[in-house]
Structures are given as C-alpha cells and as structure tokens.
PDB file of C-alpha atoms in Angstrom:
ATOM      1  CA  LEU A   1       1.461 -46.591 -41.747  1.00 42.00           C
ATOM      2  CA  LYS A   2       1.743 -43.424 -39.769  1.00 40.00           C
ATOM      3  CA  GLU A   3       4.771 -41.782 -38.182  1.00 41.00           C
ATOM      4  CA  GLY A   4       3.037 -41.806 -34.800  1.00 43.00           C
ATOM      5  CA  ALA A   5       3.080 -45.587 -34.819  1.00 43.00           C
ATOM      6  CA  SER A   6       6.825 -45.649 -35.426  1.00 43.00           C
ATOM      7  CA  ARG A   7       7.374 -43.365 -32.438  1.00 43.00           C
ATOM      8  CA  ALA A   8       5.442 -45.742 -30.232  1.00 42.00           C
ATOM      9  CA  ASP A   9       7.431 -48.639 -31.658  1.00 45.00           C
ATOM     10  CA  ALA A  10      10.676 -46.847 -30.822  1.00 42.00           C
ATOM     11  CA  ALA A  11       9.856 -47.110 -27.130  1.00 43.00           C
ATOM     12  CA  ARG A  12       9.369 -50.848 -27.391  1.00 47.00           C
ATOM     13  CA  PRO A  13      12.432 -52.920 -26.532  1.00 46.00           C
ATOM     14  CA  MET A  14      13.583 -55.774 -28.727  1.00 46.00           C
ATOM     15  CA  PRO A  15      11.645 -58.955 -27.876  1.00 44.00           C
ATOM     16  CA  LYS A  16      13.485 -61.709 -26.037  1.00 44.00           C
ATOM     17  CA  LYS A  17      13.739 -63.974 -29.095  1.00 43.00           C
ATOM     18  CA  GLU A  18      15.171 -61.152 -31.167  1.00 44.00           C
ATOM     19  CA  LYS A  19      17.698 -60.381 -28.427  1.00 44.00           C
ATOM     20  CA  ALA A  20      18.750 -64.001 -28.269  1.00 41.00           C
ATOM     21  CA  SER A  21      19.244 -64.023 -32.031  1.00 47.00           C
ATOM     22  CA  GLU A  22      21.400 -60.898 -31.875  1.00 48.00           C
ATOM     23  CA  GLY A  23      23.466 -62.412 -29.061  1.00 48.00           C
ATOM     24  CA  ALA A  24      23.995 -65.608 -31.044  1.00 47.00           C
ATOM     25  CA  ILE A  25      25.249 -63.581 -33.999  1.00 45.00           C
ATOM     26  CA  VAL A  26      27.766 -61.760 -31.810  1.00 47.00           C
ATOM     27  CA  VAL A  27      29.056 -65.044 -30.353  1.00 46.00           C
ATOM     28  CA  ALA A  28      29.281 -66.613 -33.811  1.00 47.00           C
ATOM     29  CA  GLU A  29      31.189 -63.586 -35.066  1.00 48.00           C
ATOM     30  CA  GLN A  30      33.700 -63.880 -32.227  1.00 48.00           C
ATOM     31  CA  ASP A  31      34.143 -67.587 -32.918  1.00 51.00           C
ATOM     32  CA  GLY A  32      34.501 -67.054 -36.663  1.00 53.00           C
ATOM     33  CA  LYS A  33      31.504 -69.303 -37.407  1.00 53.00           C
ATOM     34  CA  LEU A  34      29.030 -66.906 -39.024  1.00 52.00           C
ATOM     35  CA  SER A  35      26.507 -68.385 -41.420  1.00 60.00           C
ATOM     36  CA  LYS A  36      25.721 -66.533 -44.644  1.00 61.00           C
ATOM     37  CA  LYS A  37      22.403 -65.349 -43.212  1.00 57.00           C
ATOM     38  CA  ASP A  38      23.986 -64.117 -39.979  1.00 56.00           C
ATOM     39  CA  ALA A  39      26.799 -62.444 -41.906  1.00 58.00           C
ATOM     40  CA  LYS A  40      24.204 -60.609 -43.997  1.00 57.00           C
ATOM     41  CA  THR A  41      22.352 -59.535 -40.825  1.00 58.00           C
ATOM     42  CA  LEU A  42      25.588 -58.266 -39.297  1.00 57.00           C
ATOM     43  CA  GLU A  43      26.501 -56.458 -42.496  1.00 61.00           C
ATOM     44  CA  ASP A  44      23.071 -54.796 -42.641  1.00 60.00           C
ATOM     45  CA  ARG A  45      23.367 -53.705 -39.018  1.00 62.00           C
ATOM     46  CA  GLU A  46      26.805 -52.167 -39.564  1.00 63.00           C
ATOM     47  CA  MET A  47      25.564 -50.425 -42.711  1.00 56.00           C
ATOM     48  CA  ASN A  48      22.565 -49.006 -40.824  1.00 58.00           C
ATOM     49  CA  GLU A  49      24.876 -47.666 -38.110  1.00 60.00           C
ATOM     50  CA  MET A  50      27.132 -46.011 -40.667  1.00 55.00           C
ATOM     51  CA  MET A  51      24.199 -44.497 -42.566  1.00 55.00           C
ATOM     52  CA  ALA A  52      22.641 -43.271 -39.308  1.00 56.00           C
ATOM     53  CA  ALA A  53      25.870 -41.442 -38.481  1.00 54.00           C
ATOM     54  CA  MET A  54      25.489 -39.641 -41.819  1.00 55.00           C
ATOM     55  CA  GLY A  55      21.823 -38.838 -41.122  1.00 60.00           C
ATOM     56  CA  LEU A  56      20.661 -41.417 -43.692  1.00 69.00           C
ATOM     57  CA  GLN A  57      18.799 -43.859 -41.487  1.00 75.00           C
ATOM     58  CA  LYS A  58      17.004 -46.769 -43.108  1.00 79.00           C
ATOM     59  CA  PRO A  59      13.465 -45.424 -43.649  1.00 82.00           C
ATOM     60  CA  LYS A  60      10.286 -47.213 -42.649  1.00 81.00           C
ATOM     61  CA  HIS A  61       8.430 -46.063 -45.760  1.00 82.00           C
ATOM     62  CA  VAL A  62       8.182 -43.081 -48.084  1.00 85.00           C
ATOM     63  CA  GLY A  63       6.406 -40.937 -45.477  1.00 87.00           C
ATOM     64  CA  THR A  64       9.178 -41.097 -42.879  1.00 85.00           C
ATOM     65  CA  ALA A  65      11.782 -40.834 -45.643  1.00 84.00           C
ATOM     66  CA  THR A  66      10.236 -37.599 -46.908  1.00 88.00           C
ATOM     67  CA  VAL A  67      10.341 -36.049 -43.436  1.00 88.00           C
ATOM     68  CA  ASN A  68      13.957 -37.154 -42.997  1.00 85.00           C
ATOM     69  CA  GLY A  69      14.852 -35.935 -46.492  1.00 88.00           C
ATOM     70  CA  LEU A  70      13.395 -32.495 -45.850  1.00 90.00           C
ATOM     71  CA  GLY A  71      15.381 -32.351 -42.636  1.00 89.00           C
ATOM     72  CA  LEU A  72      18.600 -33.197 -44.473  1.00 87.00           C
ATOM     73  CA  ALA A  73      17.940 -30.530 -47.102  1.00 90.00           C
ATOM     74  CA  ALA A  74      17.159 -27.914 -44.441  1.00 91.00           C
ATOM     75  CA  GLY A  75      20.274 -28.955 -42.538  1.00 90.00           C
ATOM     76  CA  GLY A  76      22.408 -28.413 -45.637  1.00 90.00           C
ATOM     77  CA  ILE A  77      20.992 -24.921 -46.138  1.00 91.00           C
ATOM     78  CA  ALA A  78      21.528 -24.045 -42.475  1.00 92.00           C
ATOM     79  CA  ALA A  79      25.084 -25.371 -42.479  1.00 90.00           C
ATOM     80  CA  GLY A  80      25.871 -23.357 -45.606  1.00 90.00           C
ATOM     81  CA  ALA A  81      24.493 -20.169 -44.048  1.00 91.00           C
ATOM     82  CA  VAL A  82      26.487 -20.718 -40.857  1.00 91.00           C
ATOM     83  CA  SER A  83      29.681 -21.372 -42.850  1.00 90.00           C
ATOM     84  CA  LEU A  84      29.189 -18.128 -44.755  1.00 88.00           C
ATOM     85  CA  VAL A  85      29.466 -16.206 -41.483  1.00 90.00           C
ATOM     86  CA  ALA A  86      31.579 -18.472 -39.267  1.00 91.00           C
ATOM     87  CA  LEU A  87      34.510 -19.136 -41.615  1.00 90.00           C
ATOM     88  CA  PRO A  88      35.357 -15.469 -42.330  1.00 90.00           C
ATOM     89  CA  TYR A  89      35.033 -14.669 -38.623  1.00 90.00           C
ATOM     90  CA  ALA A  90      37.317 -17.539 -37.606  1.00 90.00           C
ATOM     91  CA  GLY A  91      39.820 -16.604 -40.308  1.00 90.00           C
ATOM     92  CA  ALA A  92      39.882 -12.948 -39.252  1.00 90.00           C
ATOM     93  CA  LYS A  93      40.317 -13.884 -35.616  1.00 88.00           C
ATOM     94  CA  LYS A  94      43.266 -16.113 -36.467  1.00 88.00           C
ATOM     95  CA  SER A  95      45.079 -14.215 -39.261  1.00 86.00           C
ATOM     96  CA  GLY A  96      43.518 -10.811 -39.592  1.00 89.00           C
ATOM     97  CA  VAL A  97      42.574  -9.503 -43.053  1.00 88.00           C
ATOM     98  CA  ARG A  98      44.251 -12.350 -44.893  1.00 89.00           C
ATOM     99  CA  GLY A  99      42.395 -14.894 -42.752  1.00 89.00           C
ATOM    100  CA  PHE A 100      39.127 -13.058 -43.320  1.00 89.00           C
ATOM    101  CA  LEU A 101      39.552 -13.209 -47.094  1.00 91.00           C
ATOM    102  CA  GLY A 102      40.462 -16.872 -47.002  1.00 91.00           C
ATOM    103  CA  GLY A 103      37.515 -17.599 -44.732  1.00 90.00           C
ATOM    104  CA  ALA A 104      35.206 -15.650 -47.001  1.00 91.00           C
ATOM    105  CA  VAL A 105      36.264 -17.795 -49.984  1.00 92.00           C
ATOM    106  CA  GLY A 106      35.782 -20.962 -47.962  1.00 92.00           C
ATOM    107  CA  GLY A 107      32.463 -19.714 -46.671  1.00 90.00           C
ATOM    108  CA  LEU A 108      31.185 -18.994 -50.162  1.00 91.00           C
ATOM    109  CA  ALA A 109      32.260 -22.439 -51.336  1.00 92.00           C
ATOM    110  CA  ALA A 110      30.586 -24.117 -48.352  1.00 90.00           C
ATOM    111  CA  ALA A 111      27.446 -22.012 -48.768  1.00 89.00           C
ATOM    112  CA  ALA A 112      27.187 -23.253 -52.351  1.00 91.00           C
ATOM    113  CA  ALA A 113      28.142 -26.890 -51.749  1.00 92.00           C
ATOM    114  CA  LEU A 114      26.375 -27.782 -48.498  1.00 90.00           C
ATOM    115  CA  PRO A 115      22.792 -27.024 -49.636  1.00 91.00           C
ATOM    116  CA  VAL A 116      23.400 -29.092 -52.774  1.00 92.00           C
ATOM    117  CA  ALA A 117      24.774 -31.959 -50.697  1.00 90.00           C
ATOM    118  CA  GLY A 118      21.798 -31.747 -48.348  1.00 89.00           C
ATOM    119  CA  ALA A 119      19.346 -31.763 -51.244  1.00 91.00           C
ATOM    120  CA  LEU A 120      21.044 -34.801 -52.802  1.00 91.00           C
ATOM    121  CA  ALA A 121      21.021 -36.643 -49.474  1.00 88.00           C
ATOM    122  CA  GLY A 122      17.346 -35.785 -48.995  1.00 89.00           C
ATOM    123  CA  ALA A 123      16.440 -36.985 -52.486  1.00 91.00           C
ATOM    124  CA  THR A 124      18.371 -40.209 -51.880  1.00 88.00           C
ATOM    125  CA  GLN A 125      16.425 -40.773 -48.668  1.00 87.00           C
ATOM    126  CA  VAL A 126      13.079 -40.260 -50.399  1.00 90.00           C
ATOM    127  CA  VAL A 127      14.026 -42.783 -53.097  1.00 90.00           C
ATOM    128  CA  ARG A 128      15.044 -45.291 -50.425  1.00 87.00           C
ATOM    129  CA  GLY A 129      11.734 -44.718 -48.654  1.00 88.00           C
ATOM    130  CA  ALA A 130       9.763 -45.300 -51.843  1.00 89.00           C
ATOM    131  CA  ALA A 131      11.624 -48.588 -52.316  1.00 87.00           C
ATOM    132  CA  GLN A 132      10.818 -49.626 -48.717  1.00 86.00           C
ATOM    133  CA  THR A 133       7.101 -48.845 -48.913  1.00 89.00           C
ATOM    134  CA  PRO A 134       5.932 -52.148 -50.495  1.00 89.00           C
ATOM    135  CA  LYS A 135       7.882 -54.081 -47.865  1.00 87.00           C
ATOM    136  CA  ALA A 136       6.380 -51.907 -45.126  1.00 86.00           C
ATOM    137  CA  ILE A 137       2.867 -52.714 -46.327  1.00 88.00           C
ATOM    138  CA  TYR A 138       3.628 -56.442 -46.471  1.00 87.00           C
ATOM    139  CA  GLU A 139       5.392 -56.655 -43.101  1.00 84.00           C
ATOM    140  CA  ALA A 140       2.605 -54.699 -41.391  1.00 83.00           C
ATOM    141  CA  SER A 141       0.067 -57.102 -42.882  1.00 84.00           C
ATOM    142  CA  GLN A 142       2.041 -59.975 -41.319  1.00 82.00           C
ATOM    143  CA  GLY A 143       1.596 -58.495 -37.853  1.00 80.00           C
ATOM    144  CA  LYS A 144       5.126 -57.158 -37.520  1.00 84.00           C
ATOM    145  CA  THR A 145       6.049 -53.815 -35.994  1.00 84.00           C
ATOM    146  CA  TRP A 146       8.812 -51.410 -36.968  1.00 81.00           C
ATOM    147  CA  SER A 147      11.735 -51.159 -34.557  1.00 77.00           C
ATOM    148  CA  ALA A 148      12.992 -47.587 -34.795  1.00 74.00           C
ATOM    149  CA  SER A 149      16.142 -48.476 -32.842  1.00 71.00           C
ATOM    150  CA  ASP A 150      17.146 -51.378 -35.129  1.00 71.00           C
ATOM    151  CA  ARG A 151      15.562 -49.967 -38.305  1.00 74.00           C
ATOM    152  CA  ARG A 152      13.839 -53.245 -39.198  1.00 79.00           C
ATOM    153  CA  TRP A 153      10.541 -55.091 -38.894  1.00 80.00           C
ATOM    154  CA  ILE A 154      10.187 -57.474 -35.957  1.00 79.00           C
ATOM    155  CA  HIS A 155       7.562 -59.672 -34.323  1.00 75.00           C
ATOM    156  CA  TYR A 156       6.452 -57.990 -31.093  1.00 73.00           C
ATOM    157  CA  SER A 157       5.276 -60.251 -28.281  1.00 71.00           C
ATOM    158  CA  LEU A 158       3.688 -58.790 -25.146  1.00 74.00           C
ATOM    159  CA  PRO A 159       4.206 -61.995 -23.074  1.00 79.00           C
ATOM    160  CA  ASP A 160       7.899 -61.994 -23.999  1.00 75.00           C
ATOM    161  CA  GLU A 161       8.194 -58.362 -23.006  1.00 75.00           C
ATOM    162  CA  LEU A 162       6.492 -58.977 -19.658  1.00 84.00           C
ATOM    163  CA  GLU A 163       8.843 -61.887 -19.037  1.00 84.00           C
ATOM    164  CA  ARG A 164      11.811 -59.701 -19.924  1.00 80.00           C
ATOM    165  CA  LEU A 165      10.616 -56.963 -17.552  1.00 85.00           C
ATOM    166  CA  ASP A 166      10.261 -59.506 -14.736  1.00 88.00           C
ATOM    167  CA  GLU A 167      13.797 -60.742 -15.389  1.00 89.00           C
ATOM    168  CA  GLU A 168      15.168 -57.212 -15.419  1.00 88.00           C
ATOM    169  CA  GLU A 169      13.374 -56.404 -12.156  1.00 91.00           C
ATOM    170  CA  ALA A 170      14.835 -59.518 -10.535  1.00 90.00           C
ATOM    171  CA  GLU A 171      18.309 -58.640 -11.815  1.00 90.00           C
ATOM    172  CA  MET A 172      17.979 -55.097 -10.476  1.00 92.00           C
ATOM    173  CA  LYS A 173      16.916 -56.371  -7.044  1.00 92.00           C
ATOM    174  CA  GLU A 174      19.870 -58.753  -6.996  1.00 91.00           C
ATOM    175  CA  PHE A 175      22.187 -55.941  -8.043  1.00 91.00           C
ATOM    176  CA  VAL A 176      20.929 -53.661  -5.257  1.00 92.00           C
ATOM    177  CA  ALA A 177      21.236 -56.480  -2.709  1.00 91.00           C
ATOM    178  CA  ALA A 178      24.783 -57.217  -3.877  1.00 91.00           C
ATOM    179  CA  ARG A 179      25.702 -53.543  -3.552  1.00 91.00           C
ATOM    180  CA  ARG A 180      24.333 -53.485  -0.008  1.00 92.00           C
ATOM    181  CA  ARG A 181      26.240 -56.659   0.917  1.00 92.00           C
ATOM    182  CA  ALA A 182      29.427 -55.197  -0.530  1.00 92.00           C
ATOM    183  CA  ALA A 183      28.928 -51.942   1.400  1.00 92.00           C
ATOM    184  CA  ALA A 184      28.281 -53.865   4.634  1.00 92.00           C
ATOM    185  CA  ALA A 185      31.399 -55.983   4.082  1.00 92.00           C
ATOM    186  CA  ALA A 186      33.466 -52.837   3.464  1.00 91.00           C
ATOM    187  CA  ARG A 187      32.195 -51.267   6.689  1.00 91.00           C
ATOM    188  CA  GLN A 188      32.977 -54.451   8.594  1.00 91.00           C
ATOM    189  CA  ALA A 189      36.487 -54.548   7.136  1.00 91.00           C
ATOM    190  CA  LYS A 190      37.089 -50.950   8.235  1.00 91.00           C
ATOM    191  CA  ARG A 191      35.914 -51.738  11.765  1.00 91.00           C
ATOM    192  CA  ILE A 192      38.243 -54.746  11.932  1.00 91.00           C
ATOM    193  CA  GLU A 193      41.097 -52.623  10.611  1.00 90.00           C
ATOM    194  CA  ARG A 194      40.482 -49.937  13.250  1.00 90.00           C
ATOM    195  CA  ARG A 195      40.402 -52.541  16.036  1.00 89.00           C
ATOM    196  CA  ALA A 196      43.615 -54.095  14.763  1.00 88.00           C
ATOM    197  CA  ALA A 197      45.255 -50.671  14.671  1.00 88.00           C
ATOM    198  CA  LYS A 198      44.216 -50.006  18.302  1.00 86.00           C
ATOM    199  CA  LEU A 199      45.589 -53.379  19.393  1.00 86.00           C
ATOM    200  CA  ARG A 200      48.916 -52.611  17.696  1.00 85.00           C
ATOM    201  CA  GLU A 201      49.039 -49.235  19.438  1.00 85.00           C
ATOM    202  CA  ARG A 202      48.420 -50.878  22.852  1.00 82.00           C
ATOM    203  CA  GLU A 203      51.083 -53.493  22.225  1.00 82.00           C
ATOM    204  CA  ALA A 204      53.547 -50.806  21.181  1.00 81.00           C
ATOM    205  CA  ALA A 205      52.736 -48.755  24.310  1.00 79.00           C
ATOM    206  CA  ALA A 206      53.191 -51.808  26.554  1.00 69.00           C
TER     207      ALA A 206
END
C-alpha cells in the first residue's frame, strides 16, 4: 500500500460500470426514488466533497493520512505566521495607528489559534487513516484499486476502460464533424444572404 500506487490510480478514470451506477443514482435522486443504499452513497459523496474543501479528504490508509495530516499542521503554522504580519499591515494601511494595533491583536490571536487548529485537523486525519487501514488491506486483497478522485475502492477493468476510450474517441470525431458541418452551413447562409442583398440592391436600382 504505497502512495505511488494511489497517484497512478488517480489518473485512472472511473470504470464504465461505476459511471453507470453514479448516473443511476443521480437520476434516482432527481426522481425522488433513492434506495437506502443509494442515499448512503450520495451522502458519503457529499460528505467527501465537504471534507475535501476543508482539506480533510477521506484517506486511503494511515500512510496517506499522515502525509496529509503533516500538511495540515504545516499549513496552520504558515497561516498563523502570515496573519501575524498581514493583519497589522492591512490595519495600518486602512486606519493608521489604530488599525495597526487592532491588526496586531488579531494577528497574535490568529498566530496562536491557526497552528492549534492545523494540528487538531492533522491529528484527526491520522486517526481517520488508522481506521481506514484494515479496510485498505482487505479491499486491496480483493483486487480493488483506490480511486483518488472519488476517495473509494473500486473494481478496475482494462477492457471497460478501452471500450470507454473508444466511445470517447467516436464521440469526439462526431463532435468535430458536427462543428465542421455547422461552420459550413453558416458560411453557406452568409453567401445566400449576400446574394439576396445584391438582388435587392439591383431591384431597388431598377
């Protein structure tokens, strides 16, 4: 279970069957006919998106969680250091001495709070990773691969991916052909319009 494998997995698109399942969930949600399983899948996906926005992505295992946790802690320290300088400067620029003093107080508070928040977030991520490690071992033993984009274990099928690539290539060719037909039709319409304008001018002159 190495981080390098997860990076390779990140480049892999979702297999066709997985995509179909996701599409079915979206349709069921729109129709108001979600099953309990699909509702749980949708809820997990929304939770993962929200956690990712906070920098707390669902970890693959304790190794990736530790790296992410260290990054969160370092980010908190960096943000606190920046606040210590940026807030007094912004306050002074806006309100002079009074703004500088207010910014200095805010900067000190941020410099104290942000590293603590980053450390707590990092520790939380490591705990989550430790909890995910047994599942990671089991899922890997079942032949599944980790999808870094969806933050979950999936069955990866090379034939399905090749079929998907063929379909995408065909769709792209059709798209390009449609664009060319549309451009040709637009040029033809302009030529017809110019001819009609010339005929109107001749009729008006006559």
